[in-house]
Coordinates of C-alpha atoms in Angstrom, one line a residue:
M1 CA 22.8 85.8 68.4
R2 CA 23.4 82.5 70.0
I3 CA 19.6 81.8 69.8
A4 CA 19.7 82.6 66.1
K5 CA 22.6 80.1 65.5
T6 CA 20.8 77.5 67.5
A7 CA 17.6 78.0 65.4
V8 CA 19.6 77.7 62.2
A9 CA 21.3 74.6 63.5
L10 CA 18.0 73.0 64.4
S11 CA 16.5 73.9 61.0
A12 CA 19.5 72.3 59.3
A13 CA 19.2 69.2 61.4
V14 CA 15.5 68.8 60.6
L15 CA 16.2 69.2 56.9
I16 CA 18.9 66.6 57.0
V17 CA 16.6 64.1 58.9
S18 CA 13.9 64.8 56.4
C19 CA 16.1 64.2 53.4
S20 CA 17.5 61.0 54.9
S21 CA 14.0 59.6 55.4
T22 CA 12.9 60.4 51.9
S23 CA 16.0 58.7 50.5
K24 CA 15.4 55.6 52.5
N25 CA 11.8 55.3 51.3
S26 CA 12.8 55.7 47.7
A27 CA 15.5 53.1 48.0
S28 CA 13.1 50.6 49.6
S29 CA 10.6 51.0 46.8
S30 CA 13.3 50.5 44.1
A31 CA 14.6 47.4 45.9
A32 CA 11.2 45.9 46.0
A33 CA 10.6 46.4 42.3
S34 CA 14.0 45.0 41.4
N35 CA 13.4 42.0 43.6
S36 CA 10.0 41.3 41.9
T37 CA 11.7 41.5 38.5
Q38 CA 14.4 39.1 39.5
Q39 CA 12.0 36.6 40.9
S40 CA 10.0 36.7 37.7
A41 CA 13.1 36.1 35.6
K42 CA 14.3 33.4 37.9
Q43 CA 11.0 31.5 37.6
K44 CA 11.1 31.8 33.8
Y45 CA 14.6 30.2 33.7
L46 CA 13.5 27.5 36.1
N47 CA 10.5 26.7 34.0
E48 CA 12.6 26.5 30.9
A49 CA 15.1 24.2 32.7
R50 CA 12.2 22.0 34.0
E51 CA 10.9 21.6 30.4
V52 CA 14.2 20.3 29.3
L53 CA 14.5 17.9 32.2
D54 CA 10.9 16.6 31.7
G55 CA 11.6 16.0 28.0
F56 CA 14.6 13.9 28.7
K57 CA 12.9 12.1 31.5
V58 CA 10.2 10.9 29.1
K59 CA 12.9 9.6 26.7
L60 CA 14.7 7.8 29.5
A61 CA 11.5 6.1 30.6
D62 CA 10.8 4.6 27.1
D63 CA 10.4 0.8 27.2
S64 CA 12.5 0.4 24.0
L65 CA 15.6 1.4 26.1
N66 CA 15.3 -1.4 28.5
D67 CA 17.9 -3.5 26.8
L68 CA 20.5 -0.7 26.7
S69 CA 21.8 -1.9 30.0
Y70 CA 22.9 -5.1 28.2
F71 CA 24.2 -3.7 25.0
A72 CA 25.8 -0.4 26.3
P73 CA 25.8 -0.2 30.1
K74 CA 28.6 2.4 30.4
P75 CA 27.0 5.1 28.1
L76 CA 23.6 4.4 29.7
A77 CA 25.0 4.8 33.2
L78 CA 26.8 8.0 32.2
A79 CA 23.6 9.4 30.7
K80 CA 21.7 8.6 33.9
K81 CA 24.4 10.2 36.0
K82 CA 24.4 13.4 34.0
F83 CA 20.6 13.6 34.2
K84 CA 20.8 13.1 38.0
D85 CA 23.4 15.9 38.3
A86 CA 21.0 18.2 36.2
M87 CA 18.1 17.3 38.5
E88 CA 20.2 18.1 41.6
E89 CA 21.2 21.4 40.1
Y90 CA 17.6 22.2 39.5
D91 CA 16.4 21.2 42.9
D92 CA 19.1 23.3 44.6
I93 CA 18.0 26.4 42.7
A94 CA 14.2 25.7 43.0
K95 CA 14.5 25.3 46.8
G96 CA 16.3 28.6 47.1
G97 CA 19.6 27.0 48.3
G98 CA 21.6 28.6 45.6
S99 CA 23.7 27.1 42.8
L100 CA 26.3 24.6 43.6
L101 CA 28.8 27.2 42.3
N102 CA 27.3 29.9 44.6
I103 CA 29.3 32.8 43.1
F104 CA 26.5 35.0 41.8
T105 CA 25.4 38.4 42.9
S106 CA 21.7 38.0 42.0
E107 CA 19.1 35.3 41.9
E108 CA 18.3 36.1 38.3
E109 CA 21.9 35.6 37.3
E110 CA 22.2 32.5 39.4
A111 CA 19.0 31.0 37.8
L112 CA 20.2 31.8 34.3
E113 CA 23.6 30.1 34.8
A114 CA 21.9 27.2 36.5
K115 CA 19.6 26.8 33.4
K116 CA 22.6 26.8 31.1
E117 CA 24.3 24.2 33.3
I118 CA 21.2 22.0 33.3
I119 CA 20.9 22.3 29.5
K120 CA 24.5 21.4 29.2
L121 CA 24.2 18.3 31.5
V122 CA 21.0 17.1 29.7
A123 CA 22.7 17.5 26.3
T124 CA 25.6 15.4 27.5
A125 CA 23.1 12.8 28.9
E126 CA 21.3 12.7 25.5
S127 CA 24.5 12.4 23.7
E128 CA 25.5 9.3 25.8
L129 CA 22.0 7.9 25.3
N130 CA 22.3 8.2 21.5
K131 CA 25.7 6.6 21.8
A132 CA 24.2 3.7 23.6
K133 CA 21.5 3.3 21.0
K134 CA 24.1 3.2 18.2
I135 CA 26.1 0.6 20.1
R136 CA 22.9 -1.5 20.4
E137 CA 22.2 -1.1 16.7
S138 CA 25.7 -2.2 15.8
A139 CA 25.5 -5.3 18.1
K140 CA 22.2 -6.4 16.6
T141 CA 23.5 -5.9 13.1
I142 CA 26.7 -7.9 13.7
L143 CA 25.3 -10.5 16.0
G144 CA 21.8 -10.8 14.5
D145 CA 22.1 -14.5 13.5
V146 CA 23.7 -15.3 16.9
F147 CA 20.9 -13.7 18.8
S148 CA 18.3 -15.4 16.6
R149 CA 19.8 -18.8 17.2
R150 CA 20.2 -18.2 20.9
D151 CA 16.5 -17.2 21.2
Y152 CA 15.4 -20.3 19.3
L153 CA 17.4 -22.5 21.6
K154 CA 15.6 -20.9 24.6
Q155 CA 12.3 -21.9 22.9
L156 CA 13.6 -25.5 22.7
N157 CA 14.1 -25.3 26.5
V158 CA 17.8 -25.9 26.0
T159 CA 18.5 -24.6 29.5
K160 CA 17.0 -27.8 31.0
I161 CA 18.5 -30.2 28.4
Y162 CA 22.1 -28.9 28.0
P163 CA 22.3 -26.1 30.6
K164 CA 26.1 -26.0 31.0
T165 CA 26.8 -25.9 27.2
F166 CA 24.3 -23.2 26.7
Q167 CA 25.6 -21.1 29.6
K168 CA 29.1 -21.4 28.2
L169 CA 28.0 -20.1 24.8
N170 CA 25.8 -17.4 26.3
N171 CA 28.8 -16.1 28.3
E172 CA 30.8 -15.9 25.1
I173 CA 28.0 -14.0 23.4
D174 CA 27.9 -11.5 26.3
G175 CA 31.7 -11.1 25.8
M176 CA 31.1 -10.3 22.1
V177 CA 28.5 -7.7 23.0
K178 CA 30.9 -6.2 25.5
D179 CA 33.6 -6.0 22.8
I180 CA 31.3 -4.1 20.5
A181 CA 30.4 -1.7 23.3
E182 CA 34.1 -1.0 23.8
G183 CA 34.7 -0.5 20.1
E184 CA 36.3 -4.0 19.4
I185 CA 33.9 -4.5 16.4
E186 CA 36.5 -6.3 14.2
R187 CA 37.1 -9.0 16.9
A188 CA 33.3 -9.5 17.4
T189 CA 32.8 -9.8 13.7
K190 CA 35.4 -12.5 13.4
E191 CA 34.0 -14.5 16.3
Q192 CA 30.4 -14.2 15.0
A193 CA 30.7 -17.0 12.4
K194 CA 32.3 -19.4 14.9
M195 CA 29.6 -18.7 17.4
S196 CA 26.8 -19.2 14.9
A197 CA 28.3 -22.6 14.0
E198 CA 28.5 -23.6 17.7
L199 CA 24.9 -22.5 18.3
L200 CA 23.7 -24.5 15.2
A201 CA 25.5 -27.6 16.5
L202 CA 23.9 -27.2 19.9
E203 CA 20.5 -26.8 18.2
V204 CA 21.0 -30.0 16.2
K205 CA 22.0 -31.8 19.4
T206 CA 19.0 -30.4 21.2
V207 CA 16.5 -31.4 18.5
K208 CA 18.0 -34.9 18.3
Y209 CA 17.6 -35.2 22.0
I210 CA 14.0 -34.1 21.9
E211 CA 13.0 -36.3 18.9
L212 CA 15.2 -39.3 19.3
N213 CA 16.4 -39.7 22.9
E214 CA 13.6 -42.0 24.0
L215 CA 13.7 -43.9 20.8
N216 CA 17.4 -44.4 21.1
E217 CA 16.9 -45.7 24.6
Q218 CA 14.4 -48.3 23.3
I219 CA 16.8 -49.4 20.6
A220 CA 19.5 -49.8 23.1
S221 CA 17.3 -51.9 25.4
Y222 CA 16.4 -54.1 22.4
K223 CA 20.0 -54.6 21.6
K224 CA 20.8 -55.4 25.2
A225 CA 18.0 -58.0 25.1
K226 CA 19.8 -59.5 22.0
I227 CA 16.7 -59.0 19.9
D228 CA 19.1 -58.1 17.1
D229 CA 20.4 -61.6 17.2
A230 CA 16.9 -63.1 16.9
L231 CA 15.6 -60.7 14.3
P232 CA 18.7 -59.2 12.6
R233 CA 17.0 -57.9 9.4
T234 CA 14.1 -56.2 11.2
F235 CA 16.4 -54.7 13.8
Q236 CA 18.7 -53.4 11.1
G237 CA 15.6 -51.8 9.4
L238 CA 14.9 -50.0 12.7
V239 CA 18.5 -48.8 13.0
N240 CA 18.5 -47.6 9.4
A241 CA 15.3 -45.6 10.1
R242 CA 16.9 -44.1 13.2
N243 CA 20.0 -43.1 11.2
T244 CA 17.9 -41.5 8.5
A245 CA 16.0 -39.4 11.1
D246 CA 19.3 -38.4 12.6
A247 CA 20.6 -37.3 9.2
V248 CA 17.4 -35.3 8.5
I249 CA 17.8 -33.4 11.8
S250 CA 21.5 -32.8 11.1
A251 CA 20.7 -31.4 7.6
D252 CA 18.1 -28.9 9.0
P253 CA 17.0 -29.0 12.6
R254 CA 14.1 -26.7 11.7
A255 CA 12.6 -28.9 8.9
K256 CA 9.7 -29.9 11.1
E257 CA 7.6 -31.8 8.5
A258 CA 10.6 -33.8 7.2
I259 CA 11.7 -34.5 10.8
K260 CA 8.2 -35.7 11.8
T261 CA 8.0 -38.0 8.8
A262 CA 11.4 -39.5 9.6
V263 CA 10.7 -39.9 13.3
D264 CA 7.3 -41.5 12.6
K265 CA 9.1 -44.1 10.5
V266 CA 11.4 -44.9 13.5
K267 CA 8.3 -45.3 15.7
F268 CA 6.7 -47.6 13.1
E269 CA 9.8 -49.8 12.9
I270 CA 9.9 -50.0 16.7
A271 CA 6.3 -51.2 16.8
H272 CA 7.0 -53.6 13.9
L273 CA 10.0 -55.1 15.8
K274 CA 8.0 -55.5 19.0
H275 CA 5.1 -57.4 17.4
L276 CA 7.4 -59.5 15.3
H277 CA 9.5 -60.4 18.3
K278 CA 6.4 -61.4 20.2
A279 CA 5.4 -63.7 17.3
Y280 CA 9.0 -65.0 17.3
K281 CA 8.8 -65.9 21.0
E282 CA 5.5 -67.6 20.5
L283 CA 7.0 -69.6 17.7
A284 CA 10.1 -70.4 19.7
S285 CA 8.1 -71.7 22.6
T286 CA 5.9 -73.9 20.3
K287 CA 6.4 -77.6 20.7
K288 CA 6.7 -79.8 17.6
T289 CA 3.4 -81.3 18.3
S290 CA 1.8 -77.9 18.0
Y291 CA 3.4 -76.9 14.8
E292 CA 0.3 -77.9 12.8
L293 CA -2.0 -75.8 15.0
Y294 CA 0.3 -72.8 14.6
L295 CA 0.3 -73.2 10.8
I296 CA -3.4 -73.7 10.7
A297 CA -4.0 -70.5 12.7
A298 CA -1.8 -68.6 10.2
E299 CA -3.7 -70.1 7.3
N300 CA -7.1 -69.3 8.9
N301 CA -6.0 -65.7 9.1
L302 CA -5.3 -65.6 5.4
H303 CA -8.6 -67.5 4.7
T304 CA -10.6 -64.8 6.6
I305 CA -9.0 -62.1 4.5
A306 CA -9.6 -64.0 1.2
S307 CA -13.2 -64.6 2.1
A308 CA -13.8 -61.0 2.8
M309 CA -12.4 -60.2 -0.6
Q310 CA -14.7 -62.8 -2.2
L311 CA -11.8 -64.9 -3.4
G312 CA -13.3 -68.2 -2.2
D313 CA -11.3 -70.8 -0.3
L314 CA -7.6 -70.7 -1.2
R315 CA -6.4 -73.1 1.4
N316 CA -5.7 -75.6 -1.3
I317 CA -2.6 -73.6 -2.4
A318 CA 0.5 -72.6 -0.6
M319 CA 0.2 -69.8 1.9
K320 CA 2.6 -67.6 -0.1
D321 CA 0.4 -68.0 -3.1
Q322 CA -2.7 -67.2 -1.0
A323 CA -0.9 -64.0 0.1
D324 CA -0.1 -63.2 -3.5
A325 CA -3.7 -63.7 -4.6
I326 CA -4.9 -61.5 -1.7
A327 CA -2.4 -58.8 -2.8
D328 CA -3.5 -59.0 -6.4
K329 CA -7.2 -58.7 -5.4
A330 CA -6.3 -55.8 -3.2
N331 CA -4.6 -54.0 -6.1
Q332 CA -7.5 -54.7 -8.3
L333 CA -9.9 -53.3 -5.8
L334 CA -7.7 -50.3 -5.3
T335 CA -7.6 -49.7 -9.1
E336 CA -11.4 -49.9 -9.2
V337 CA -11.6 -47.5 -6.3
E338 CA -9.3 -45.1 -8.1
L339 CA -11.2 -45.4 -11.3
A340 CA -14.5 -44.8 -9.5
K341 CA -13.0 -41.7 -7.9
S342 CA -11.7 -40.5 -11.3
N343 CA -15.1 -41.1 -12.9
A344 CA -16.8 -39.3 -10.0
A345 CA -14.4 -36.4 -10.3
A346 CA -15.1 -36.3 -14.1
K347 CA -18.8 -36.3 -13.5
L348 CA -18.4 -33.7 -10.9
D349 CA -16.4 -31.6 -13.3
S350 CA -19.0 -32.2 -16.0
S351 CA -21.8 -31.3 -13.6
A352 CA -19.9 -28.2 -12.6
N353 CA -19.4 -27.2 -16.3
A354 CA -23.1 -27.9 -17.0
Q355 CA -24.0 -25.9 -13.9
D356 CA -21.8 -23.0 -15.1
K357 CA -23.4 -23.2 -18.5
L358 CA -26.9 -23.3 -17.1
Q359 CA -26.0 -20.4 -14.8
Q360 CA -24.8 -18.4 -17.8
E361 CA -27.9 -19.3 -19.8
N362 CA -30.0 -18.4 -16.8
A363 CA -28.2 -15.1 -16.6
A364 CA -28.8 -14.5 -20.3
L365 CA -32.5 -15.3 -19.9
K366 CA -32.8 -13.0 -17.0
T367 CA -31.1 -10.3 -19.1
E368 CA -33.6 -11.1 -21.9
L369 CA -36.5 -11.0 -19.4
N370 CA -35.3 -7.6 -18.2
G371 CA -35.3 -6.4 -21.8
V372 CA -38.8 -7.8 -22.4
N373 CA -40.0 -6.1 -19.2
A374 CA -38.4 -2.9 -20.4
K375 CA -40.2 -3.2 -23.7
L376 CA -43.5 -4.0 -21.9
T377 CA -43.0 -0.9 -19.9
K378 CA -42.4 1.1 -23.1
I379 CA -45.5 -0.4 -24.7
N380 CA -47.6 0.4 -21.6
D381 CA -46.3 4.0 -21.9
E382 CA -47.2 4.1 -25.6
L383 CA -50.6 2.6 -24.8
K384 CA -51.2 5.4 -22.3
V385 CA -50.4 7.9 -25.0
L386 CA -52.7 6.1 -27.5
L387 CA -55.5 6.0 -24.9
T388 CA -55.0 9.7 -24.4
E389 CA -55.1 10.3 -28.1
K390 CA -58.2 8.1 -28.4
A391 CA -60.0 10.2 -25.8
G392 CA -59.0 13.3 -27.7
L393 CA -60.3 11.8 -31.0
Q394 CA -63.5 10.7 -29.3
S395 CA -63.9 14.3 -28.0
Q396 CA -63.3 15.6 -31.6
V397 CA -65.8 13.1 -33.0
K398 CA -68.5 14.3 -30.5
Q399 CA -67.7 17.9 -31.4
Q400 CA -67.9 17.1 -35.2
Q401 CA -71.2 15.3 -34.6
V402 CA -72.6 18.4 -32.8
E403 CA -71.4 20.5 -35.7
L404 CA -72.9 18.1 -38.2
I405 CA -76.3 18.2 -36.4
K406 CA -76.2 22.0 -36.6
L407 CA -75.4 21.9 -40.3
K408 CA -78.2 19.5 -40.9
S409 CA -80.6 21.8 -39.1
M410 CA -79.5 24.8 -41.1
N411 CA -79.7 22.8 -44.3
E412 CA -83.3 21.8 -43.5
V413 CA -84.2 25.5 -43.0
L414 CA -82.3 27.0 -45.9
L415 CA -82.8 24.4 -48.6
P416 CA -86.6 24.8 -48.9
L417 CA -86.2 28.6 -49.0
A418 CA -83.7 28.4 -51.8
K419 CA -85.9 26.1 -53.8
K420 CA -88.9 28.4 -53.3
Q421 CA -87.0 31.4 -54.5
S422 CA -85.7 29.5 -57.5
N423 CA -89.2 28.4 -58.5
E424 CA -90.6 31.9 -58.2
Q425 CA -88.0 33.2 -60.6
Q426 CA -88.7 30.6 -63.1
E427 CA -92.5 31.2 -63.0
T428 CA -92.4 35.0 -63.8
P429 CA -93.4 35.6 -67.5
Q430 CA -91.0 37.6 -69.6
N431 CA -93.7 40.0 -70.8
Q432 CA -94.9 40.5 -67.3
V433 CA -94.8 44.1 -66.2
V434 CA -92.0 44.4 -63.8
V435 CA -92.8 46.4 -60.8
V436 CA -90.3 49.0 -60.2
T437 CA -89.0 48.8 -56.7
P438 CA -86.5 50.9 -55.0
A439 CA -82.9 50.3 -56.0
A440 CA -82.0 48.8 -52.7
T441 CA -84.8 46.2 -52.9
Q442 CA -83.9 45.3 -56.5
A443 CA -80.3 44.7 -55.6
E444 CA -80.9 42.8 -52.4
T445 CA -83.3 40.2 -53.8
P446 CA -80.9 38.4 -56.3
V447 CA -78.0 38.8 -53.8
A448 CA -80.0 37.2 -51.0
A449 CA -81.0 34.3 -53.2
S450 CA -77.5 33.8 -54.4
Q451 CA -76.1 33.9 -50.9
V452 CA -78.7 31.3 -49.8
V453 CA -77.7 29.0 -52.6
E454 CA -74.0 29.5 -51.9
Q455 CA -74.5 28.9 -48.2
T456 CA -76.5 25.8 -48.9
Q457 CA -73.8 24.5 -51.1
D458 CA -71.2 25.3 -48.5
L459 CA -73.2 23.6 -45.9
K460 CA -73.4 20.5 -48.0
A461 CA -69.7 20.5 -48.6
E462 CA -69.0 21.1 -44.9
T463 CA -71.4 18.3 -44.0
E464 CA -69.7 15.9 -46.4
Q465 CA -66.3 16.9 -45.1
A466 CA -67.5 16.5 -41.5
K467 CA -68.8 13.1 -42.3
K468 CA -65.4 12.1 -43.8
E469 CA -63.5 13.5 -40.8
V470 CA -65.8 11.6 -38.4
K471 CA -65.2 8.4 -40.4
Q472 CA -61.4 9.1 -40.3
L473 CA -61.5 9.8 -36.6
Q474 CA -63.5 6.6 -35.9
Q475 CA -61.1 4.6 -38.1
A476 CA -58.1 6.1 -36.2
V477 CA -59.7 5.2 -32.9
E478 CA -60.3 1.7 -34.1
D479 CA -56.7 1.4 -35.4
A480 CA -55.3 2.7 -32.1
E481 CA -57.3 0.2 -30.1
E482 CA -56.3 -2.6 -32.3
A483 CA -52.6 -1.6 -32.1
A484 CA -52.7 -1.3 -28.3
A485 CA -54.4 -4.7 -28.0
E486 CA -51.7 -6.3 -30.3
A487 CA -48.9 -4.6 -28.3
I488 CA -50.3 -5.8 -25.0
E489 CA -50.8 -9.3 -26.3
A490 CA -47.2 -9.4 -27.7
A491 CA -45.7 -8.0 -24.4
Q492 CA -47.7 -10.5 -22.3
T493 CA -46.6 -13.4 -24.6
A494 CA -42.9 -12.3 -24.4
A495 CA -43.1 -12.0 -20.7
E496 CA -44.7 -15.4 -20.3
N497 CA -42.1 -17.0 -22.6
A498 CA -39.2 -15.3 -20.7
Q499 CA -40.6 -16.4 -17.3
Q500 CA -41.0 -19.9 -18.6
A501 CA -37.5 -20.0 -19.9
T502 CA -36.2 -18.7 -16.5
D503 CA -38.2 -21.4 -14.7
D504 CA -36.8 -24.1 -17.0
A505 CA -33.2 -22.8 -16.4
E506 CA -33.7 -22.8 -12.7
S507 CA -35.1 -26.3 -12.8
A508 CA -32.2 -27.5 -14.9
T509 CA -29.7 -25.9 -12.5
E510 CA -31.3 -27.6 -9.5
A511 CA -31.2 -30.9 -11.4
A512 CA -27.6 -30.5 -12.2
L513 CA -26.7 -29.6 -8.6
K514 CA -28.5 -32.7 -7.4
A515 CA -26.7 -34.8 -10.0
A516 CA -23.4 -33.3 -8.9
E517 CA -24.1 -34.0 -5.2
S518 CA -25.1 -37.5 -6.0
A519 CA -22.0 -38.1 -8.1
A520 CA -19.8 -36.7 -5.3
A521 CA -21.6 -38.8 -2.7
N522 CA -21.1 -42.0 -4.8

């Protein structure tokens, strides 16, 4: 009994152990499958999060955003911070360290929540980035003129000419940009007009320095040397030119052509003053005994100019009158030159018009020549047709001639026979006994004779008709040959005339071009 109980107990123990082992194996397989599913889902969420991060990273690396640190530093910094937080969240999950929150029961759930958090952080970063872009757009709209003037001043190298003034204005501009970034748009808008005016004033000042500073220093040195006392009128002309240039720059510091003209006038007056002052010093240092030599030298200069203008020797009149005579001659020569230019231009225009007309005529002649060539081609085609018809007609003539020969041969055979039968009928006496022949023979004899006569007559008629047709065919061939010859001759004549006209037009065009070139050269 005890053995039986022991056996039962052992059996039960074995059964329990067996069941426990089976349960553990099943649980292990289920856990492995669940873990694989979770890993797959986790990787999917990580990939989706990475895609979002990479997309924003590309936007953040765009070169067009480089100036956002100037226009909107705070939103840009916040956008970068949120993006950095999102990257850290991703790195923690990707490395298996768990979410920063670390309150999840499974890796799948943890990865899903991490993805949501990353998307949220990137969305915030993108929102801040868009905010920074809008701030930049507002700043460029409100301060567009200010920025443009500041950039132009930099091109003028203002930082080396007036560095302190420019730096002061630049700091104020930075403050206006900061106001816009902080929402103080109204304040920045009010300050914009004042800043534009100050920048314009600095631009005018800078351009005056660039264009007139050295010239002003020369003028100051002349005044210090008291040249204005020696040559007051000439010196005042220089000052007036300088004041005009100053006014031109003040009116528009970017009117480069007008400024150049005004500044060149100042440079001219400076050179004028220098040479005149040199002559003044020479005159001032001349002794009374040398006055005559000084005057003769001046008179000789006028005489050289007068001789070059073929005015002869004018030294028998006052030097002022000599100068007036030279001026009158110069004006006369200038008038003649202008007239010659005008005539040359008129000839050139006339030559150009003639050239245009000749070109038009040449084009018309070429068109006409093309038409003649087309007609010639058509005539050649018609000639080919006529030659083909001629060959056909000649073939028909030969055929008719063969038929005519046959008809003549038959006529030569049948005509004597017909005459013989006719003569025999006429020679038979009326009272001659007629030999009775069979009916067939009696009937055939007159019929045969009649047929021979008819055939003979028909042959004659056909022969005459054949002769007429042969003559007509020969006449048609002759007419076709004559028409073809006339057509060829007419086409050749037209082509020669058209070619000659084209050659004449080209020769005339070349002559007109040479005449125009000659007129232009003269």
